[in-house]
C-alpha atoms as a PDB file:
ATOM      1  CA  UNK A   1     175.091 200.909 140.891  1.00  0.00           C
ATOM      2  CA  UNK A   2     175.730 200.978 137.141  1.00  0.00           C
ATOM      3  CA  UNK A   3     173.672 198.431 135.215  1.00  0.00           C
ATOM      4  CA  UNK A   4     173.427 197.845 131.466  1.00  0.00           C
ATOM      5  CA  UNK A   5     169.977 198.743 130.220  1.00  0.00           C
ATOM      6  CA  UNK A   6     168.345 196.859 127.358  1.00  0.00           C
ATOM      7  CA  UNK A   7     166.534 199.346 125.197  1.00  0.00           C
ATOM      8  CA  UNK A   8     165.038 197.053 122.533  1.00  0.00           C
ATOM      9  CA  UNK A   9     161.262 197.027 122.046  1.00  0.00           C
ATOM     10  CA  UNK A  10     159.601 194.425 124.212  1.00  0.00           C
ATOM     11  CA  UNK A  11     162.748 193.618 126.141  1.00  0.00           C
ATOM     12  CA  UNK A  12     162.941 193.869 129.888  1.00  0.00           C
ATOM     13  CA  UNK A  13     165.219 196.495 131.400  1.00  0.00           C
ATOM     14  CA  UNK A  14     167.872 195.170 133.741  1.00  0.00           C
ATOM     15  CA  UNK A  15     167.218 196.220 137.328  1.00  0.00           C
ATOM     16  CA  UNK A  16     168.844 195.707 140.699  1.00  0.00           C
ATOM     17  CA  UNK A  17     167.792 192.548 142.504  1.00  0.00           C
ATOM     18  CA  UNK A  18     168.610 194.300 145.761  1.00  0.00           C
ATOM     19  CA  UNK A  19     166.087 197.133 145.462  1.00  0.00           C
ATOM     20  CA  UNK A  20     167.453 200.419 146.764  1.00  0.00           C
ATOM     21  CA  UNK A  21     165.646 201.674 149.845  1.00  0.00           C
ATOM     22  CA  UNK A  22     165.850 205.437 150.182  1.00  0.00           C
ATOM     23  CA  UNK A  23     165.898 206.488 153.814  1.00  0.00           C
ATOM     24  CA  UNK A  24     164.098 209.791 154.280  1.00  0.00           C
ATOM     25  CA  UNK A  25     162.118 211.649 156.889  1.00  0.00           C
ATOM     26  CA  UNK A  26     158.525 211.352 155.699  1.00  0.00           C
ATOM     27  CA  UNK A  27     155.916 213.680 157.187  1.00  0.00           C
ATOM     28  CA  UNK A  28     152.599 211.854 157.620  1.00  0.00           C
ATOM     29  CA  UNK A  29     150.047 213.572 159.883  1.00  0.00           C
ATOM     30  CA  UNK A  30     147.047 211.344 159.046  1.00  0.00           C
ATOM     31  CA  UNK A  31     148.657 207.918 158.703  1.00  0.00           C
ATOM     32  CA  UNK A  32     148.127 207.620 154.958  1.00  0.00           C
ATOM     33  CA  UNK A  33     151.289 205.508 154.475  1.00  0.00           C
ATOM     34  CA  UNK A  34     151.475 201.796 155.171  1.00  0.00           C
ATOM     35  CA  UNK A  35     153.222 201.130 158.484  1.00  0.00           C
ATOM     36  CA  UNK A  36     156.982 200.818 157.948  1.00  0.00           C
ATOM     37  CA  UNK A  37     156.735 201.835 154.285  1.00  0.00           C
ATOM     38  CA  UNK A  38     159.941 202.965 152.578  1.00  0.00           C
ATOM     39  CA  UNK A  39     160.539 204.745 149.323  1.00  0.00           C
ATOM     40  CA  UNK A  40     161.943 202.194 146.879  1.00  0.00           C
ATOM     41  CA  UNK A  41     163.886 203.014 143.724  1.00  0.00           C
ATOM     42  CA  UNK A  42     162.575 200.620 141.071  1.00  0.00           C
ATOM     43  CA  UNK A  43     164.753 201.658 138.142  1.00  0.00           C
ATOM     44  CA  UNK A  44     167.044 204.468 137.059  1.00  0.00           C
ATOM     45  CA  UNK A  45     169.053 205.293 133.944  1.00  0.00           C
ATOM     46  CA  UNK A  46     166.367 207.280 132.140  1.00  0.00           C
ATOM     47  CA  UNK A  47     166.654 210.925 131.027  1.00  0.00           C
ATOM     48  CA  UNK A  48     163.409 212.412 132.389  1.00  0.00           C
ATOM     49  CA  UNK A  49     160.475 210.281 133.516  1.00  0.00           C
ATOM     50  CA  UNK A  50     156.896 211.535 133.296  1.00  0.00           C
ATOM     51  CA  UNK A  51     153.244 210.711 132.673  1.00  0.00           C
ATOM     52  CA  UNK A  52     152.524 207.609 134.822  1.00  0.00           C
ATOM     53  CA  UNK A  53     149.174 205.990 133.990  1.00  0.00           C
ATOM     54  CA  UNK A  54     147.720 202.812 135.504  1.00  0.00           C
ATOM     55  CA  UNK A  55     145.821 200.139 133.577  1.00  0.00           C
ATOM     56  CA  UNK A  56     143.078 197.917 135.008  1.00  0.00           C
ATOM     57  CA  UNK A  57     145.629 195.295 136.073  1.00  0.00           C
ATOM     58  CA  UNK A  58     147.547 197.814 138.162  1.00  0.00           C
ATOM     59  CA  UNK A  59     150.528 198.052 135.795  1.00  0.00           C
ATOM     60  CA  UNK A  60     151.925 201.553 135.337  1.00  0.00           C
ATOM     61  CA  UNK A  61     153.020 202.957 131.977  1.00  0.00           C
ATOM     62  CA  UNK A  62     155.337 205.979 132.072  1.00  0.00           C
ATOM     63  CA  UNK A  63     157.378 208.025 129.617  1.00  0.00           C
ATOM     64  CA  UNK A  64     161.015 208.923 129.158  1.00  0.00           C
ATOM     65  CA  UNK A  65     160.172 212.027 127.179  1.00  0.00           C
ATOM     66  CA  UNK A  66     163.633 213.138 125.981  1.00  0.00           C
ATOM     67  CA  UNK A  67     164.259 209.623 124.630  1.00  0.00           C
ATOM     68  CA  UNK A  68     160.764 209.433 123.068  1.00  0.00           C
ATOM     69  CA  UNK A  69     159.753 206.159 124.744  1.00  0.00           C
ATOM     70  CA  UNK A  70     156.931 204.720 126.836  1.00  0.00           C
ATOM     71  CA  UNK A  71     157.744 202.033 129.397  1.00  0.00           C
ATOM     72  CA  UNK A  72     155.630 199.574 131.358  1.00  0.00           C
ATOM     73  CA  UNK A  73     156.136 198.675 135.025  1.00  0.00           C
ATOM     74  CA  UNK A  74     154.692 195.240 135.790  1.00  0.00           C
ATOM     75  CA  UNK A  75     153.018 195.457 139.185  1.00  0.00           C
ATOM     76  CA  UNK A  76     153.505 191.752 139.903  1.00  0.00           C
ATOM     77  CA  UNK A  77     157.070 191.125 138.729  1.00  0.00           C
ATOM     78  CA  UNK A  78     158.370 194.671 139.442  1.00  0.00           C
ATOM     79  CA  UNK A  79     160.024 194.575 136.010  1.00  0.00           C
ATOM     80  CA  UNK A  80     160.227 197.484 133.601  1.00  0.00           C
ATOM     81  CA  UNK A  81     159.932 196.871 129.855  1.00  0.00           C
ATOM     82  CA  UNK A  82     159.709 199.031 126.764  1.00  0.00           C
ATOM     83  CA  UNK A  83     156.152 199.400 125.459  1.00  0.00           C
ATOM     84  CA  UNK A  84     156.596 201.884 122.614  1.00  0.00           C
ATOM     85  CA  UNK A  85     159.434 203.619 120.822  1.00  0.00           C
ATOM     86  CA  UNK A  86     158.777 206.757 118.720  1.00  0.00           C
ATOM     87  CA  UNK A  87     156.090 207.719 121.234  1.00  0.00           C
ATOM     88  CA  UNK A  88     155.369 211.256 120.020  1.00  0.00           C
ATOM     89  CA  UNK A  89     157.374 212.691 122.923  1.00  0.00           C
ATOM     90  CA  UNK A  90     154.455 211.723 125.135  1.00  0.00           C
ATOM     91  CA  UNK A  91     154.070 213.511 128.449  1.00  0.00           C
ATOM     92  CA  UNK A  92     150.925 213.090 130.566  1.00  0.00           C
ATOM     93  CA  UNK A  93     148.944 209.878 129.965  1.00  0.00           C
ATOM     94  CA  UNK A  94     145.671 208.232 131.053  1.00  0.00           C
ATOM     95  CA  UNK A  95     144.184 204.766 130.507  1.00  0.00           C
ATOM     96  CA  UNK A  96     140.666 204.335 129.199  1.00  0.00           C
ATOM     97  CA  UNK A  97     138.549 201.399 130.391  1.00  0.00           C
ATOM     98  CA  UNK A  98     138.825 199.798 126.938  1.00  0.00           C
ATOM     99  CA  UNK A  99     142.603 199.549 127.393  1.00  0.00           C
ATOM    100  CA  UNK A 100     143.551 202.400 125.082  1.00  0.00           C
ATOM    101  CA  UNK A 101     146.228 204.744 126.390  1.00  0.00           C
ATOM    102  CA  UNK A 102     145.616 208.462 125.903  1.00  0.00           C
ATOM    103  CA  UNK A 103     148.796 210.530 125.696  1.00  0.00           C
ATOM    104  CA  UNK A 104     149.764 214.185 125.431  1.00  0.00           C
ATOM    105  CA  UNK A 105     152.077 213.850 122.440  1.00  0.00           C
ATOM    106  CA  UNK A 106     153.772 217.215 122.213  1.00  0.00           C
ATOM    107  CA  UNK A 107     156.228 216.354 119.441  1.00  0.00           C
ATOM    108  CA  UNK A 108     153.579 217.733 117.093  1.00  0.00           C
ATOM    109  CA  UNK A 109     151.317 219.311 119.746  1.00  0.00           C
ATOM    110  CA  UNK A 110     148.760 216.502 119.563  1.00  0.00           C
ATOM    111  CA  UNK A 111     146.602 214.244 121.697  1.00  0.00           C
ATOM    112  CA  UNK A 112     146.923 210.520 120.889  1.00  0.00           C
ATOM    113  CA  UNK A 113     145.138 207.278 121.627  1.00  0.00           C
ATOM    114  CA  UNK A 114     147.427 204.216 121.585  1.00  0.00           C
ATOM    115  CA  UNK A 115     145.984 200.686 121.516  1.00  0.00           C
ATOM    116  CA  UNK A 116     147.528 197.595 123.128  1.00  0.00           C
ATOM    117  CA  UNK A 117     149.559 196.896 119.978  1.00  0.00           C
ATOM    118  CA  UNK A 118     151.081 200.377 120.025  1.00  0.00           C
ATOM    119  CA  UNK A 119     149.069 201.652 117.060  1.00  0.00           C
ATOM    120  CA  UNK A 120     148.269 205.371 117.185  1.00  0.00           C
ATOM    121  CA  UNK A 121     145.107 207.348 116.498  1.00  0.00           C
ATOM    122  CA  UNK A 122     145.418 211.148 116.546  1.00  0.00           C
ATOM    123  CA  UNK A 123     142.516 212.625 118.513  1.00  0.00           C
ATOM    124  CA  UNK A 124     143.491 216.319 118.378  1.00  0.00           C
ATOM    125  CA  UNK A 125     146.002 218.099 116.172  1.00  0.00           C
ATOM    126  CA  UNK A 126     144.830 221.728 116.441  1.00  0.00           C
ATOM    127  CA  UNK A 127     142.332 224.143 117.981  1.00  0.00           C
ATOM    128  CA  UNK A 128     140.473 226.479 115.600  1.00  0.00           C
ATOM    129  CA  UNK A 129     143.014 225.771 112.887  1.00  0.00           C
ATOM    130  CA  UNK A 130     146.067 226.630 114.991  1.00  0.00           C
ATOM    131  CA  UNK A 131     148.565 224.367 116.714  1.00  0.00           C
ATOM    132  CA  UNK A 132     148.240 223.854 120.435  1.00  0.00           C
ATOM    133  CA  UNK A 133     151.171 224.866 122.623  1.00  0.00           C
ATOM    134  CA  UNK A 134     151.824 221.279 123.664  1.00  0.00           C
ATOM    135  CA  UNK A 135     149.225 219.216 125.585  1.00  0.00           C
ATOM    136  CA  UNK A 136     150.797 218.407 128.937  1.00  0.00           C
ATOM    137  CA  UNK A 137     148.466 216.473 131.232  1.00  0.00           C
ATOM    138  CA  UNK A 138     144.937 215.096 131.061  1.00  0.00           C
ATOM    139  CA  UNK A 139     142.112 213.558 133.072  1.00  0.00           C
ATOM    140  CA  UNK A 140     139.095 211.573 131.855  1.00  0.00           C
ATOM    141  CA  UNK A 141     135.907 212.161 133.800  1.00  0.00           C
ATOM    142  CA  UNK A 142     133.661 209.194 134.750  1.00  0.00           C
ATOM    143  CA  UNK A 143     130.750 210.489 132.644  1.00  0.00           C
ATOM    144  CA  UNK A 144     132.967 210.709 129.576  1.00  0.00           C
ATOM    145  CA  UNK A 145     134.935 213.453 127.941  1.00  0.00           C
ATOM    146  CA  UNK A 146     138.373 214.613 128.995  1.00  0.00           C
ATOM    147  CA  UNK A 147     140.135 217.719 130.243  1.00  0.00           C
ATOM    148  CA  UNK A 148     143.717 218.620 129.350  1.00  0.00           C
ATOM    149  CA  UNK A 149     146.174 221.431 130.034  1.00  0.00           C
ATOM    150  CA  UNK A 150     148.090 223.200 127.276  1.00  0.00           C
ATOM    151  CA  UNK A 151     151.055 225.179 128.649  1.00  0.00           C
ATOM    152  CA  UNK A 152     153.995 226.235 126.506  1.00  0.00           C
ATOM    153  CA  UNK A 153     157.333 224.574 127.211  1.00  0.00           C
ATOM    154  CA  UNK A 154     159.662 225.166 124.291  1.00  0.00           C
ATOM    155  CA  UNK A 155     161.130 221.831 123.190  1.00  0.00           C
ATOM    156  CA  UNK A 156     164.587 221.411 121.625  1.00  0.00           C
ATOM    157  CA  UNK A 157     163.136 219.000 119.041  1.00  0.00           C
ATOM    158  CA  UNK A 158     160.797 221.627 117.608  1.00  0.00           C
ATOM    159  CA  UNK A 159     162.087 223.110 114.360  1.00  0.00           C
ATOM    160  CA  UNK A 160     161.683 226.444 112.616  1.00  0.00           C
ATOM    161  CA  UNK A 161     159.331 229.045 114.011  1.00  0.00           C
ATOM    162  CA  UNK A 162     157.606 226.578 116.342  1.00  0.00           C
ATOM    163  CA  UNK A 163     158.374 227.339 119.961  1.00  0.00           C
ATOM    164  CA  UNK A 164     159.340 230.911 119.097  1.00  0.00           C
ATOM    165  CA  UNK A 165     155.824 232.162 118.457  1.00  0.00           C
ATOM    166  CA  UNK A 166     152.771 230.780 120.253  1.00  0.00           C
ATOM    167  CA  UNK A 167     149.924 230.096 117.828  1.00  0.00           C
ATOM    168  CA  UNK A 168     147.262 230.100 120.558  1.00  0.00           C
ATOM    169  CA  UNK A 169     146.544 233.312 122.466  1.00  0.00           C
ATOM    170  CA  UNK A 170     147.599 231.917 125.822  1.00  0.00           C
ATOM    171  CA  UNK A 171     148.043 228.817 127.971  1.00  0.00           C
ATOM    172  CA  UNK A 172     144.658 227.293 128.737  1.00  0.00           C
ATOM    173  CA  UNK A 173     142.633 224.263 129.854  1.00  0.00           C
ATOM    174  CA  UNK A 174     140.454 222.422 127.306  1.00  0.00           C
ATOM    175  CA  UNK A 175     137.582 219.925 127.283  1.00  0.00           C
ATOM    176  CA  UNK A 176     137.088 217.266 124.601  1.00  0.00           C
ATOM    177  CA  UNK A 177     133.643 215.661 124.516  1.00  0.00           C
ATOM    178  CA  UNK A 178     133.240 211.897 124.713  1.00  0.00           C
ATOM    179  CA  UNK A 179     132.190 211.649 121.054  1.00  0.00           C
ATOM    180  CA  UNK A 180     135.238 213.809 120.108  1.00  0.00           C
ATOM    181  CA  UNK A 181     132.907 216.212 118.288  1.00  0.00           C
ATOM    182  CA  UNK A 182     133.419 219.219 120.571  1.00  0.00           C
ATOM    183  CA  UNK A 183     136.653 220.809 121.748  1.00  0.00           C
ATOM    184  CA  UNK A 184     136.483 224.028 123.739  1.00  0.00           C
ATOM    185  CA  UNK A 185     138.333 226.000 126.396  1.00  0.00           C
ATOM    186  CA  UNK A 186     137.160 225.817 129.980  1.00  0.00           C
ATOM    187  CA  UNK A 187     139.789 227.949 131.772  1.00  0.00           C
ATOM    188  CA  UNK A 188     141.514 230.945 130.159  1.00  0.00           C
ATOM    189  CA  UNK A 189     142.764 232.969 133.129  1.00  0.00           C
ATOM    190  CA  UNK A 190     145.711 230.857 134.325  1.00  0.00           C
ATOM    191  CA  UNK A 191     149.409 231.651 133.931  1.00  0.00           C
ATOM    192  CA  UNK A 192     150.703 228.150 133.119  1.00  0.00           C
ATOM    193  CA  UNK A 193     148.279 225.281 133.819  1.00  0.00           C
ATOM    194  CA  UNK A 194     150.044 221.953 134.232  1.00  0.00           C
ATOM    195  CA  UNK A 195     148.844 219.124 136.505  1.00  0.00           C
ATOM    196  CA  UNK A 196     145.170 218.187 136.337  1.00  0.00           C
ATOM    197  CA  UNK A 197     142.947 215.607 138.037  1.00  0.00           C
ATOM    198  CA  UNK A 198     139.307 215.218 139.004  1.00  0.00           C
ATOM    199  CA  UNK A 199     137.559 214.038 142.162  1.00  0.00           C
ATOM    200  CA  UNK A 200     136.488 210.368 142.363  1.00  0.00           C
ATOM    201  CA  UNK A 201     132.818 211.321 141.943  1.00  0.00           C
ATOM    202  CA  UNK A 202     133.575 213.428 138.865  1.00  0.00           C
ATOM    203  CA  UNK A 203     132.082 216.580 140.378  1.00  0.00           C
ATOM    204  CA  UNK A 204     135.256 218.625 140.810  1.00  0.00           C
ATOM    205  CA  UNK A 205     138.353 219.380 138.778  1.00  0.00           C
ATOM    206  CA  UNK A 206     141.709 220.395 140.237  1.00  0.00           C
ATOM    207  CA  UNK A 207     144.128 222.359 138.052  1.00  0.00           C
ATOM    208  CA  UNK A 208     147.642 223.283 139.112  1.00  0.00           C
ATOM    209  CA  UNK A 209     148.790 226.665 137.857  1.00  0.00           C
ATOM    210  CA  UNK A 210     152.514 226.015 138.146  1.00  0.00           C
ATOM    211  CA  UNK A 211     153.259 229.454 136.685  1.00  0.00           C
ATOM    212  CA  UNK A 212     151.469 231.150 139.589  1.00  0.00           C
ATOM    213  CA  UNK A 213     152.342 228.570 142.296  1.00  0.00           C
ATOM    214  CA  UNK A 214     148.691 227.823 143.021  1.00  0.00           C
ATOM    215  CA  UNK A 215     146.198 224.990 142.594  1.00  0.00           C
ATOM    216  CA  UNK A 216     142.524 225.684 141.930  1.00  0.00           C
ATOM    217  CA  UNK A 217     139.327 223.696 142.379  1.00  0.00           C
ATOM    218  CA  UNK A 218     136.370 223.933 139.985  1.00  0.00           C
ATOM    219  CA  UNK A 219     132.895 222.459 139.814  1.00  0.00           C
ATOM    220  CA  UNK A 220     132.289 220.489 136.607  1.00  0.00           C
ATOM    221  CA  UNK A 221     129.031 221.125 134.767  1.00  0.00           C
ATOM    222  CA  UNK A 222     127.249 218.398 132.857  1.00  0.00           C
ATOM    223  CA  UNK A 223     128.349 219.932 129.539  1.00  0.00           C
ATOM    224  CA  UNK A 224     132.014 220.010 130.575  1.00  0.00           C
ATOM    225  CA  UNK A 225     132.258 223.701 131.393  1.00  0.00           C
ATOM    226  CA  UNK A 226     133.759 224.730 134.744  1.00  0.00           C
ATOM    227  CA  UNK A 227     132.202 226.962 137.386  1.00  0.00           C
ATOM    228  CA  UNK A 228     132.890 228.267 140.907  1.00  0.00           C
ATOM    229  CA  UNK A 229     136.655 228.508 140.708  1.00  0.00           C
ATOM    230  CA  UNK A 230     138.259 228.627 144.143  1.00  0.00           C
ATOM    231  CA  UNK A 231     141.819 228.576 145.433  1.00  0.00           C
ATOM    232  CA  UNK A 232     142.602 225.108 146.780  1.00  0.00           C
ATOM    233  CA  UNK A 233     146.164 225.658 148.007  1.00  0.00           C
ATOM    234  CA  UNK A 234     149.111 228.023 147.626  1.00  0.00           C
ATOM    235  CA  UNK A 235     151.222 225.530 145.703  1.00  0.00           C
ATOM    236  CA  UNK A 236     151.555 224.660 142.051  1.00  0.00           C
ATOM    237  CA  UNK A 237     152.357 221.202 140.735  1.00  0.00           C
ATOM    238  CA  UNK A 238     153.684 219.282 137.776  1.00  0.00           C
ATOM    239  CA  UNK A 239     151.659 216.070 137.535  1.00  0.00           C
ATOM    240  CA  UNK A 240     149.302 215.068 140.331  1.00  0.00           C
ATOM    241  CA  UNK A 241     146.870 212.394 141.484  1.00  0.00           C
ATOM    242  CA  UNK A 242     144.065 211.849 143.983  1.00  0.00           C
ATOM    243  CA  UNK A 243     143.100 209.015 146.317  1.00  0.00           C
ATOM    244  CA  UNK A 244     139.706 207.540 147.209  1.00  0.00           C
ATOM    245  CA  UNK A 245     139.463 209.825 150.266  1.00  0.00           C
ATOM    246  CA  UNK A 246     139.838 212.907 148.108  1.00  0.00           C
ATOM    247  CA  UNK A 247     143.413 213.682 149.208  1.00  0.00           C
ATOM    248  CA  UNK A 248     145.377 215.490 146.497  1.00  0.00           C
ATOM    249  CA  UNK A 249     149.019 214.562 145.757  1.00  0.00           C
ATOM    250  CA  UNK A 250     151.110 217.395 144.265  1.00  0.00           C
ATOM    251  CA  UNK A 251     154.627 217.111 142.879  1.00  0.00           C
ATOM    252  CA  UNK A 252     157.761 219.199 142.395  1.00  0.00           C
ATOM    253  CA  UNK A 253     159.721 219.074 145.642  1.00  0.00           C
ATOM    254  CA  UNK A 254     158.975 215.418 146.308  1.00  0.00           C
ATOM    255  CA  UNK A 255     155.268 214.671 146.830  1.00  0.00           C
ATOM    256  CA  UNK A 256     153.092 216.912 149.005  1.00  0.00           C
ATOM    257  CA  UNK A 257     149.636 215.719 150.063  1.00  0.00           C
ATOM    258  CA  UNK A 258     146.630 217.912 150.899  1.00  0.00           C
ATOM    259  CA  UNK A 259     143.282 216.751 152.248  1.00  0.00           C
ATOM    260  CA  UNK A 260     140.046 217.677 150.488  1.00  0.00           C
ATOM    261  CA  UNK A 261     139.888 220.947 152.471  1.00  0.00           C
ATOM    262  CA  UNK A 262     143.318 222.038 151.235  1.00  0.00           C
ATOM    263  CA  UNK A 263     145.197 221.318 154.476  1.00  0.00           C
ATOM    264  CA  UNK A 264     148.689 219.881 154.112  1.00  0.00           C
ATOM    265  CA  UNK A 265     148.779 216.400 155.681  1.00  0.00           C
ATOM    266  CA  UNK A 266     151.942 214.767 154.325  1.00  0.00           C
ATOM    267  CA  UNK A 267     155.225 215.325 152.533  1.00  0.00           C
ATOM    268  CA  UNK A 268     157.264 212.564 150.893  1.00  0.00           C
ATOM    269  CA  UNK A 269     160.853 213.583 150.089  1.00  0.00           C
ATOM    270  CA  UNK A 270     162.266 212.079 146.895  1.00  0.00           C
ATOM    271  CA  UNK A 271     166.049 212.026 146.214  1.00  0.00           C
ATOM    272  CA  UNK A 272     165.845 213.978 142.958  1.00  0.00           C
ATOM    273  CA  UNK A 273     166.002 217.637 141.919  1.00  0.00           C
ATOM    274  CA  UNK A 274     162.450 217.408 140.570  1.00  0.00           C
ATOM    275  CA  UNK A 275     159.515 215.063 141.058  1.00  0.00           C
ATOM    276  CA  UNK A 276     157.413 215.229 137.916  1.00  0.00           C
ATOM    277  CA  UNK A 277     154.386 212.997 138.411  1.00  0.00           C
ATOM    278  CA  UNK A 278     152.629 210.388 140.517  1.00  0.00           C
ATOM    279  CA  UNK A 279     149.866 207.755 140.282  1.00  0.00           C
ATOM    280  CA  UNK A 280     148.457 204.856 142.326  1.00  0.00           C
ATOM    281  CA  UNK A 281     149.414 201.470 140.878  1.00  0.00           C
ATOM    282  CA  UNK A 282     149.211 197.742 141.698  1.00  0.00           C
ATOM    283  CA  UNK A 283     145.991 195.737 141.593  1.00  0.00           C
ATOM    284  CA  UNK A 284     144.910 197.058 145.001  1.00  0.00           C
ATOM    285  CA  UNK A 285     145.843 200.632 143.995  1.00  0.00           C
ATOM    286  CA  UNK A 286     147.890 201.067 147.179  1.00  0.00           C
ATOM    287  CA  UNK A 287     151.315 201.508 145.572  1.00  0.00           C
ATOM    288  CA  UNK A 288     152.244 205.123 144.956  1.00  0.00           C
ATOM    289  CA  UNK A 289     154.295 205.184 141.746  1.00  0.00           C
ATOM    290  CA  UNK A 290     156.517 208.266 141.410  1.00  0.00           C
ATOM    291  CA  UNK A 291     158.448 209.573 138.394  1.00  0.00           C
ATOM    292  CA  UNK A 292     161.426 211.789 139.295  1.00  0.00           C
ATOM    293  CA  UNK A 293     164.153 212.843 136.855  1.00  0.00           C
ATOM    294  CA  UNK A 294     166.156 209.756 135.787  1.00  0.00           C
ATOM    295  CA  UNK A 295     164.340 207.239 137.998  1.00  0.00           C
ATOM    296  CA  UNK A 296     160.986 205.817 139.109  1.00  0.00           C
ATOM    297  CA  UNK A 297     160.035 204.937 142.692  1.00  0.00           C
ATOM    298  CA  UNK A 298     157.295 203.141 144.611  1.00  0.00           C
ATOM    299  CA  UNK A 299     155.887 203.612 148.103  1.00  0.00           C
ATOM    300  CA  UNK A 300     153.244 201.461 149.798  1.00  0.00           C
ATOM    301  CA  UNK A 301     150.236 203.388 151.066  1.00  0.00           C
ATOM    302  CA  UNK A 302     147.346 202.805 153.431  1.00  0.00           C
ATOM    303  CA  UNK A 303     145.221 205.055 151.279  1.00  0.00           C
ATOM    304  CA  UNK A 304     143.999 203.781 147.932  1.00  0.00           C
ATOM    305  CA  UNK A 305     143.904 205.194 144.459  1.00  0.00           C
ATOM    306  CA  UNK A 306     140.780 205.515 142.347  1.00  0.00           C
ATOM    307  CA  UNK A 307     139.772 202.893 139.779  1.00  0.00           C
END
């Protein structure tokens, strides 16, 4: 169905009143989906959707990175509206409790904080005087401080030597302290770290090494350093999320769910060549919000996301 999209700031995107239900064979061994749940296409017409982040009201903000925009999905009205243009080519995002939106703004290899009015504060612009590769995804731990991944994906909007020569000595995982005074590496032995999320209790960190098709689990020390690395599953991931039971949701070929022991318990096919990211939205945190190529989808769950 071809619909005209309104792309002006603050305007609401046109969307189909007859929401498209995507029929698919969903594998669900533990009954984590709501009974009778169907994958619903909320909106299409984007270039590449990424970075879903949920605010305290259950609304989900997501990016259309090639078009340099951040959109908002209203959990009550099911409407999509433009939140910010010229969004720094934001990728992964995360909401702070104060309402500020943290984003991996890889147009200039930075980490941003965006307030409710769309005003930007640059949190990180370099590491030891050199540009980062391009912050990709991040997670804020309950005790404060945040972790982010820094793989290299050469962007067509980078000019000159950028993208041709990596300024850092590899693709790593970093920790930024709560007071923003300390920035240091916490994982330096991965091929291409991408998706990242922590356990609800803040004790463990999961990092997807998409370059090596593996996901690892670490213990988080009080100071932010990581210890006791162990293989969680033989699958990498783009973005990912976790529910209140500790189940991990990985993306790429649809959404694949693993329990806290690393056993595969569900697979949710998505009608797209690539599923980039996922988060729990709605006020009850039982709506799985999925970004996949040119569209965004929702799926009602029995399991619940983490506040």
